[in-house]
């Protein structure tokens, strides 16, 4: 063990038993190789700006920063400024002063914030070099993931429909309501007698107040207004719906065709799968790397 590490241990043992309420603010609560973590550091870390910073988190951060230092990995001010600009845009701050005021309200200084960002950039770099750069994803792994997650790649059910719409210009008019209802019921009777929407459009060519769409094309759930979706997706091929009242007037839907549910091919989703597998392997490798760092380091906790 390095001499400086021993000095930290001895110092902490001398201070801890005799600290009063004021000294307790900055007492050493952990030693991580040649670095210490103070109670003040832990207290400062426990903010809304830097959430979930437990002592365990701070120990892991120390270990990663130590590794980065050994590997000669660092971050410069331009990288920090770039990250700050991204954060400013993400939070819709109009100026540096506006962001500074927001930090102060959360009880943290701009200097502490910049230092934290720099440390996080360094950690990202060291993790990329020591963990992520060593991970690869094989075709066999992609195939295995595809087979075990088939439900994720299920295509939505598509239906092809036509419809007739009789609008209501004045929904509060009982006379107009009855006239529109009579028209739509007559049209539905024709449809049930196997007269096509196209033929009906020709028959009603003088009726400018009726909308005929013989083929809307394939649609999926979410494409229709809510009042029409459930009836449309409940029909069988060739079937005509009941009259449907909506805010846009009366509708009748005819289901022309149902496209059977299928699955996206593995080639279509290969990139997404590769990203998911890479992420899973990265998380596992990162945990293992951290465990090895802890196992090979001197860590002593005094709380």
mmCIF file of C-alpha atoms in Angstrom:
data_model
loop_
_atom_site.group_PDB
_atom_site.id
_atom_site.type_symbol
_atom_site.label_atom_id
_atom_site.label_comp_id
_atom_site.label_asym_id
_atom_site.label_seq_id
_atom_site.Cartn_x
_atom_site.Cartn_y
_atom_site.Cartn_z
ATOM 1 C CA UNK A 1 0.000 0.000 0.000
ATOM 2 C CA UNK A 2 1.274 3.510 -0.831
ATOM 3 C CA UNK A 3 2.433 5.725 2.053
ATOM 4 C CA UNK A 4 -0.123 8.391 1.227
ATOM 5 C CA UNK A 5 -2.869 5.815 1.570
ATOM 6 C CA UNK A 6 -1.606 4.875 5.040
ATOM 7 C CA UNK A 7 -1.543 8.544 6.019
ATOM 8 C CA UNK A 8 -5.192 8.921 5.028
ATOM 9 C CA UNK A 9 -6.136 5.889 7.127
ATOM 10 C CA UNK A 10 -4.210 7.062 10.168
ATOM 11 C CA UNK A 11 -5.622 10.574 9.832
ATOM 12 C CA UNK A 12 -9.157 9.297 9.609
ATOM 13 C CA UNK A 13 -8.719 7.074 12.650
ATOM 14 C CA UNK A 14 -7.397 10.008 14.648
ATOM 15 C CA UNK A 15 -10.145 12.385 13.624
ATOM 16 C CA UNK A 16 -13.256 10.208 13.714
ATOM 17 C CA UNK A 17 -13.519 9.371 17.420
ATOM 18 C CA UNK A 18 -13.024 12.941 18.593
ATOM 19 C CA UNK A 19 -14.959 14.980 16.043
ATOM 20 C CA UNK A 20 -17.517 17.466 17.368
ATOM 21 C CA UNK A 21 -20.641 18.648 15.505
ATOM 22 C CA UNK A 22 -18.670 21.202 13.462
ATOM 23 C CA UNK A 23 -15.767 18.892 12.612
ATOM 24 C CA UNK A 24 -18.232 16.169 11.670
ATOM 25 C CA UNK A 25 -19.204 18.302 8.676
ATOM 26 C CA UNK A 26 -15.907 17.451 6.952
ATOM 27 C CA UNK A 27 -14.839 14.188 8.561
ATOM 28 C CA UNK A 28 -13.402 11.397 6.444
ATOM 29 C CA UNK A 29 -16.040 8.723 5.919
ATOM 30 C CA UNK A 30 -14.217 6.500 3.413
ATOM 31 C CA UNK A 31 -10.785 5.835 1.948
ATOM 32 C CA UNK A 32 -10.527 4.635 -1.642
ATOM 33 C CA UNK A 33 -6.920 3.741 -2.465
ATOM 34 C CA UNK A 34 -5.147 7.111 -2.282
ATOM 35 C CA UNK A 35 -8.314 9.229 -2.150
ATOM 36 C CA UNK A 36 -10.741 10.051 0.621
ATOM 37 C CA UNK A 37 -14.443 10.807 0.683
ATOM 38 C CA UNK A 38 -15.587 13.332 3.269
ATOM 39 C CA UNK A 39 -18.976 13.785 4.863
ATOM 40 C CA UNK A 40 -19.147 17.193 3.221
ATOM 41 C CA UNK A 41 -18.587 15.610 -0.196
ATOM 42 C CA UNK A 42 -21.386 13.149 0.420
ATOM 43 C CA UNK A 43 -23.670 15.942 1.643
ATOM 44 C CA UNK A 44 -22.924 18.111 -1.392
ATOM 45 C CA UNK A 45 -23.583 15.183 -3.704
ATOM 46 C CA UNK A 46 -27.038 14.598 -2.225
ATOM 47 C CA UNK A 47 -28.915 17.159 -4.351
ATOM 48 C CA UNK A 48 -31.656 17.225 -6.951
ATOM 49 C CA UNK A 49 -29.070 18.183 -9.558
ATOM 50 C CA UNK A 50 -26.930 15.083 -8.957
ATOM 51 C CA UNK A 51 -29.457 12.468 -7.762
ATOM 52 C CA UNK A 52 -28.812 8.984 -6.355
ATOM 53 C CA UNK A 53 -25.313 9.809 -5.114
ATOM 54 C CA UNK A 54 -24.918 7.407 -2.243
ATOM 55 C CA UNK A 55 -21.589 6.583 -0.656
ATOM 56 C CA UNK A 56 -21.394 3.493 -2.857
ATOM 57 C CA UNK A 57 -21.841 5.682 -5.929
ATOM 58 C CA UNK A 58 -19.061 8.036 -4.800
ATOM 59 C CA UNK A 59 -16.711 5.114 -4.171
ATOM 60 C CA UNK A 60 -17.342 3.770 -7.657
ATOM 61 C CA UNK A 61 -16.781 7.231 -9.106
ATOM 62 C CA UNK A 62 -13.445 7.547 -7.311
ATOM 63 C CA UNK A 63 -12.328 4.180 -8.666
ATOM 64 C CA UNK A 64 -13.266 5.079 -12.228
ATOM 65 C CA UNK A 65 -11.550 8.449 -12.061
ATOM 66 C CA UNK A 66 -8.446 6.809 -10.609
ATOM 67 C CA UNK A 67 -8.426 4.319 -13.490
ATOM 68 C CA UNK A 68 -8.819 7.151 -15.993
ATOM 69 C CA UNK A 69 -5.874 8.985 -14.456
ATOM 70 C CA UNK A 70 -3.684 5.881 -14.702
ATOM 71 C CA UNK A 71 -4.692 5.477 -18.354
ATOM 72 C CA UNK A 72 -4.020 9.142 -19.140
ATOM 73 C CA UNK A 73 -7.682 9.870 -19.888
ATOM 74 C CA UNK A 74 -8.868 13.425 -19.293
ATOM 75 C CA UNK A 75 -11.408 16.009 -20.441
ATOM 76 C CA UNK A 76 -10.835 19.586 -21.533
ATOM 77 C CA UNK A 77 -12.796 22.785 -21.029
ATOM 78 C CA UNK A 78 -14.204 22.779 -24.577
ATOM 79 C CA UNK A 79 -15.802 19.366 -23.950
ATOM 80 C CA UNK A 80 -17.343 20.694 -20.737
ATOM 81 C CA UNK A 81 -18.625 23.820 -22.514
ATOM 82 C CA UNK A 82 -20.172 21.665 -25.245
ATOM 83 C CA UNK A 83 -21.923 19.517 -22.629
ATOM 84 C CA UNK A 84 -23.146 22.644 -20.813
ATOM 85 C CA UNK A 85 -24.606 24.010 -24.045
ATOM 86 C CA UNK A 86 -26.433 20.731 -24.626
ATOM 87 C CA UNK A 87 -27.819 20.825 -21.080
ATOM 88 C CA UNK A 88 -28.836 24.450 -21.539
ATOM 89 C CA UNK A 89 -30.763 23.586 -24.722
ATOM 90 C CA UNK A 90 -32.340 20.500 -23.164
ATOM 91 C CA UNK A 91 -33.641 22.529 -20.215
ATOM 92 C CA UNK A 92 -34.574 25.487 -22.451
ATOM 93 C CA UNK A 93 -32.398 27.979 -20.589
ATOM 94 C CA UNK A 94 -32.095 31.205 -22.582
ATOM 95 C CA UNK A 95 -28.745 32.221 -21.093
ATOM 96 C CA UNK A 96 -25.864 31.112 -18.886
ATOM 97 C CA UNK A 97 -27.231 33.354 -16.128
ATOM 98 C CA UNK A 98 -30.608 31.638 -16.256
ATOM 99 C CA UNK A 99 -28.928 28.240 -15.856
ATOM 100 C CA UNK A 100 -26.717 29.605 -13.060
ATOM 101 C CA UNK A 101 -29.794 30.884 -11.189
ATOM 102 C CA UNK A 102 -31.458 27.474 -11.540
ATOM 103 C CA UNK A 103 -28.372 25.767 -10.082
ATOM 104 C CA UNK A 104 -28.205 28.200 -7.182
ATOM 105 C CA UNK A 105 -31.863 27.520 -6.387
ATOM 106 C CA UNK A 106 -30.945 23.836 -6.142
ATOM 107 C CA UNK A 107 -28.096 24.698 -3.771
ATOM 108 C CA UNK A 108 -25.124 23.979 -6.028
ATOM 109 C CA UNK A 109 -22.452 26.232 -7.467
ATOM 110 C CA UNK A 110 -21.584 26.518 -11.145
ATOM 111 C CA UNK A 111 -18.020 25.431 -10.310
ATOM 112 C CA UNK A 112 -19.252 22.231 -8.661
ATOM 113 C CA UNK A 113 -21.536 21.595 -11.616
ATOM 114 C CA UNK A 114 -18.740 22.045 -14.132
ATOM 115 C CA UNK A 115 -16.463 19.780 -12.133
ATOM 116 C CA UNK A 116 -19.148 17.105 -12.013
ATOM 117 C CA UNK A 117 -19.667 17.336 -15.769
ATOM 118 C CA UNK A 118 -15.938 17.043 -16.394
ATOM 119 C CA UNK A 119 -15.749 13.985 -14.157
ATOM 120 C CA UNK A 120 -18.703 12.373 -15.931
ATOM 121 C CA UNK A 121 -17.078 12.992 -19.328
ATOM 122 C CA UNK A 122 -13.884 11.352 -18.067
ATOM 123 C CA UNK A 123 -15.847 8.373 -16.728
ATOM 124 C CA UNK A 124 -17.665 7.972 -20.039
ATOM 125 C CA UNK A 125 -14.325 7.928 -21.827
ATOM 126 C CA UNK A 126 -12.741 5.367 -19.531
ATOM 127 C CA UNK A 127 -15.818 3.107 -19.660
ATOM 128 C CA UNK A 128 -15.861 3.335 -23.455
ATOM 129 C CA UNK A 129 -12.188 2.373 -23.636
ATOM 130 C CA UNK A 130 -12.086 -0.278 -20.906
ATOM 131 C CA UNK A 131 -15.535 -1.842 -21.367
ATOM 132 C CA UNK A 132 -17.539 -0.924 -24.460
ATOM 133 C CA UNK A 133 -14.684 -1.038 -26.965
ATOM 134 C CA UNK A 134 -14.154 -4.702 -26.067
ATOM 135 C CA UNK A 135 -17.744 -5.767 -26.747
ATOM 136 C CA UNK A 136 -18.926 -7.270 -30.027
ATOM 137 C CA UNK A 137 -22.270 -8.700 -31.115
ATOM 138 C CA UNK A 138 -22.331 -11.835 -33.276
ATOM 139 C CA UNK A 139 -24.921 -12.936 -35.836
ATOM 140 C CA UNK A 140 -25.718 -15.879 -33.561
ATOM 141 C CA UNK A 141 -26.559 -13.512 -30.691
ATOM 142 C CA UNK A 142 -28.753 -11.411 -32.963
ATOM 143 C CA UNK A 143 -30.639 -14.515 -34.121
ATOM 144 C CA UNK A 144 -31.099 -15.746 -30.525
ATOM 145 C CA UNK A 145 -32.428 -12.351 -29.414
ATOM 146 C CA UNK A 146 -34.829 -12.220 -32.367
ATOM 147 C CA UNK A 147 -36.237 -15.667 -31.601
ATOM 148 C CA UNK A 148 -36.701 -14.929 -27.885
ATOM 149 C CA UNK A 149 -38.318 -11.507 -28.447
ATOM 150 C CA UNK A 150 -40.632 -12.277 -31.369
ATOM 151 C CA UNK A 151 -43.559 -10.515 -29.713
ATOM 152 C CA UNK A 152 -41.605 -7.239 -29.876
ATOM 153 C CA UNK A 153 -41.514 -7.469 -33.668
ATOM 154 C CA UNK A 154 -45.161 -8.299 -34.261
ATOM 155 C CA UNK A 155 -46.716 -6.165 -36.977
ATOM 156 C CA UNK A 156 -49.974 -4.392 -36.113
ATOM 157 C CA UNK A 157 -53.163 -5.734 -37.671
ATOM 158 C CA UNK A 158 -54.072 -3.778 -40.808
ATOM 159 C CA UNK A 159 -57.515 -3.523 -42.353
ATOM 160 C CA UNK A 160 -58.728 -2.040 -45.630
ATOM 161 C CA UNK A 161 -62.027 -0.227 -45.450
ATOM 162 C CA UNK A 162 -64.471 1.961 -47.312
ATOM 163 C CA UNK A 163 -67.024 4.216 -45.683
ATOM 164 C CA UNK A 164 -70.006 6.503 -46.148
ATOM 165 C CA UNK A 165 -70.441 9.667 -44.111
ATOM 166 C CA UNK A 166 -73.504 11.870 -43.784
ATOM 167 C CA UNK A 167 -72.353 15.022 -41.980
ATOM 168 C CA UNK A 168 -74.416 17.033 -39.522
ATOM 169 C CA UNK A 169 -74.039 20.775 -39.975
ATOM 170 C CA UNK A 170 -76.262 21.504 -37.000
ATOM 171 C CA UNK A 171 -76.201 18.595 -34.493
ATOM 172 C CA UNK A 172 -78.790 20.396 -32.345
ATOM 173 C CA UNK A 173 -81.393 20.422 -35.117
ATOM 174 C CA UNK A 174 -83.775 17.506 -34.665
ATOM 175 C CA UNK A 175 -85.077 17.854 -38.241
ATOM 176 C CA UNK A 176 -81.585 17.658 -39.733
ATOM 177 C CA UNK A 177 -80.736 14.755 -37.436
ATOM 178 C CA UNK A 178 -83.742 12.742 -38.659
ATOM 179 C CA UNK A 179 -83.060 13.526 -42.331
ATOM 180 C CA UNK A 180 -79.431 12.458 -42.007
ATOM 181 C CA UNK A 181 -80.402 9.313 -40.135
ATOM 182 C CA UNK A 182 -82.923 8.379 -42.842
ATOM 183 C CA UNK A 183 -80.275 8.826 -45.563
ATOM 184 C CA UNK A 184 -77.646 6.740 -43.787
ATOM 185 C CA UNK A 185 -80.092 3.941 -43.004
ATOM 186 C CA UNK A 186 -81.173 3.756 -46.656
ATOM 187 C CA UNK A 187 -77.535 3.601 -47.738
ATOM 188 C CA UNK A 188 -76.812 0.839 -45.231
ATOM 189 C CA UNK A 189 -79.703 -1.186 -46.643
ATOM 190 C CA UNK A 190 -78.224 -0.861 -50.144
ATOM 191 C CA UNK A 191 -74.794 -1.943 -48.879
ATOM 192 C CA UNK A 192 -76.313 -4.976 -47.194
ATOM 193 C CA UNK A 193 -77.835 -5.901 -50.568
ATOM 194 C CA UNK A 194 -74.331 -6.047 -52.056
ATOM 195 C CA UNK A 195 -74.465 -2.694 -53.847
ATOM 196 C CA UNK A 196 -70.971 -1.239 -53.779
ATOM 197 C CA UNK A 197 -69.998 2.126 -52.370
ATOM 198 C CA UNK A 198 -68.822 3.141 -55.865
ATOM 199 C CA UNK A 199 -72.249 2.380 -57.306
ATOM 200 C CA UNK A 200 -73.932 4.285 -54.511
ATOM 201 C CA UNK A 201 -71.693 7.265 -55.175
ATOM 202 C CA UNK A 202 -73.019 7.346 -58.760
ATOM 203 C CA UNK A 203 -76.616 6.954 -57.589
ATOM 204 C CA UNK A 204 -76.224 9.803 -55.130
ATOM 205 C CA UNK A 205 -74.173 11.986 -57.468
ATOM 206 C CA UNK A 206 -76.608 14.878 -56.920
ATOM 207 C CA UNK A 207 -76.260 14.628 -53.123
ATOM 208 C CA UNK A 208 -73.323 16.889 -52.287
ATOM 209 C CA UNK A 209 -73.872 16.415 -48.588
ATOM 210 C CA UNK A 210 -72.857 12.713 -48.541
ATOM 211 C CA UNK A 211 -69.240 11.536 -48.556
ATOM 212 C CA UNK A 212 -68.491 8.228 -50.281
ATOM 213 C CA UNK A 213 -65.034 6.651 -49.972
ATOM 214 C CA UNK A 214 -64.993 3.280 -51.694
ATOM 215 C CA UNK A 215 -61.454 2.359 -50.583
ATOM 216 C CA UNK A 216 -59.550 4.189 -47.850
ATOM 217 C CA UNK A 217 -56.661 1.733 -48.135
ATOM 218 C CA UNK A 218 -54.988 -0.190 -45.335
ATOM 219 C CA UNK A 219 -55.057 1.366 -41.896
ATOM 220 C CA UNK A 220 -53.898 0.298 -38.438
ATOM 221 C CA UNK A 221 -55.233 0.949 -34.967
ATOM 222 C CA UNK A 222 -54.848 4.588 -34.084
ATOM 223 C CA UNK A 223 -55.498 5.866 -37.617
ATOM 224 C CA UNK A 224 -59.250 6.305 -37.175
ATOM 225 C CA UNK A 225 -61.179 8.496 -34.777
ATOM 226 C CA UNK A 226 -61.953 6.564 -31.555
ATOM 227 C CA UNK A 227 -65.679 6.246 -32.328
ATOM 228 C CA UNK A 228 -64.893 4.415 -35.569
ATOM 229 C CA UNK A 229 -61.898 2.297 -34.568
ATOM 230 C CA UNK A 230 -63.605 -0.339 -32.434
ATOM 231 C CA UNK A 231 -66.458 -1.003 -34.903
ATOM 232 C CA UNK A 232 -64.063 -1.090 -37.871
ATOM 233 C CA UNK A 233 -61.694 -3.613 -36.280
ATOM 234 C CA UNK A 234 -64.607 -5.772 -35.115
ATOM 235 C CA UNK A 235 -65.908 -6.433 -38.641
ATOM 236 C CA UNK A 236 -65.272 -9.461 -40.833
ATOM 237 C CA UNK A 237 -64.259 -9.184 -44.473
ATOM 238 C CA UNK A 238 -67.203 -7.974 -46.589
ATOM 239 C CA UNK A 239 -69.237 -7.030 -43.507
ATOM 240 C CA UNK A 240 -70.989 -3.666 -43.102
ATOM 241 C CA UNK A 241 -71.121 -1.913 -39.742
ATOM 242 C CA UNK A 242 -74.151 -0.537 -37.969
ATOM 243 C CA UNK A 243 -74.771 3.200 -38.270
ATOM 244 C CA UNK A 244 -72.198 4.990 -36.129
ATOM 245 C CA UNK A 245 -72.909 8.431 -34.631
ATOM 246 C CA UNK A 246 -69.846 10.666 -34.245
ATOM 247 C CA UNK A 247 -69.086 14.343 -33.777
ATOM 248 C CA UNK A 248 -68.660 14.503 -37.562
ATOM 249 C CA UNK A 249 -72.082 12.997 -38.309
ATOM 250 C CA UNK A 250 -73.194 9.467 -39.199
ATOM 251 C CA UNK A 251 -70.889 6.778 -40.603
ATOM 252 C CA UNK A 252 -71.143 3.319 -42.106
ATOM 253 C CA UNK A 253 -67.965 1.283 -42.568
ATOM 254 C CA UNK A 254 -67.426 -1.642 -44.916
ATOM 255 C CA UNK A 255 -64.479 -3.941 -44.291
ATOM 256 C CA UNK A 256 -62.838 -4.889 -47.570
ATOM 257 C CA UNK A 257 -59.785 -6.862 -46.487
ATOM 258 C CA UNK A 258 -57.838 -7.924 -43.408
ATOM 259 C CA UNK A 259 -54.075 -8.192 -43.654
ATOM 260 C CA UNK A 260 -52.997 -11.092 -41.469
ATOM 261 C CA UNK A 261 -50.696 -10.255 -38.594
ATOM 262 C CA UNK A 262 -47.057 -11.028 -39.271
ATOM 263 C CA UNK A 263 -43.619 -10.183 -37.947
ATOM 264 C CA UNK A 264 -40.911 -7.834 -39.082
ATOM 265 C CA UNK A 265 -38.035 -9.752 -40.620
ATOM 266 C CA UNK A 266 -34.743 -10.097 -38.783
ATOM 267 C CA UNK A 267 -33.057 -7.964 -41.433
ATOM 268 C CA UNK A 268 -35.512 -5.139 -40.792
ATOM 269 C CA UNK A 269 -34.747 -5.081 -37.070
ATOM 270 C CA UNK A 270 -31.084 -6.138 -37.123
ATOM 271 C CA UNK A 271 -29.735 -2.715 -36.135
ATOM 272 C CA UNK A 272 -32.208 -2.365 -33.266
ATOM 273 C CA UNK A 273 -31.387 -5.854 -32.005
ATOM 274 C CA UNK A 274 -27.661 -5.189 -32.226
ATOM 275 C CA UNK A 275 -28.114 -2.048 -30.141
ATOM 276 C CA UNK A 276 -30.191 -3.901 -27.525
ATOM 277 C CA UNK A 277 -27.748 -6.813 -27.263
ATOM 278 C CA UNK A 278 -24.811 -4.405 -27.109
ATOM 279 C CA UNK A 279 -26.522 -2.501 -24.289
ATOM 280 C CA UNK A 280 -27.231 -5.684 -22.328
ATOM 281 C CA UNK A 281 -23.650 -6.893 -22.711
ATOM 282 C CA UNK A 282 -22.320 -3.436 -21.841
ATOM 283 C CA UNK A 283 -24.281 -3.325 -18.594
ATOM 284 C CA UNK A 284 -23.118 -6.808 -17.630
ATOM 285 C CA UNK A 285 -19.478 -6.093 -18.533
ATOM 286 C CA UNK A 286 -19.578 -2.750 -16.742
ATOM 287 C CA UNK A 287 -20.808 -4.367 -13.529
ATOM 288 C CA UNK A 288 -18.085 -7.008 -13.785
ATOM 289 C CA UNK A 289 -15.433 -4.354 -14.462
ATOM 290 C CA UNK A 290 -16.563 -2.330 -11.449
ATOM 291 C CA UNK A 291 -16.545 -5.444 -9.269
ATOM 292 C CA UNK A 292 -12.969 -6.190 -10.314
ATOM 293 C CA UNK A 293 -11.964 -2.599 -9.606
ATOM 294 C CA UNK A 294 -13.409 -2.843 -6.106
ATOM 295 C CA UNK A 295 -11.879 -6.261 -5.487
ATOM 296 C CA UNK A 296 -8.400 -5.064 -6.411
ATOM 297 C CA UNK A 297 -8.588 -1.765 -4.492
ATOM 298 C CA UNK A 298 -8.229 -0.681 -0.895
ATOM 299 C CA UNK A 299 -11.589 0.567 0.365
ATOM 300 C CA UNK A 300 -12.325 1.369 3.980
ATOM 301 C CA UNK A 301 -15.575 2.879 5.232
ATOM 302 C CA UNK A 302 -15.917 4.600 8.616
ATOM 303 C CA UNK A 303 -19.662 5.019 8.907
#
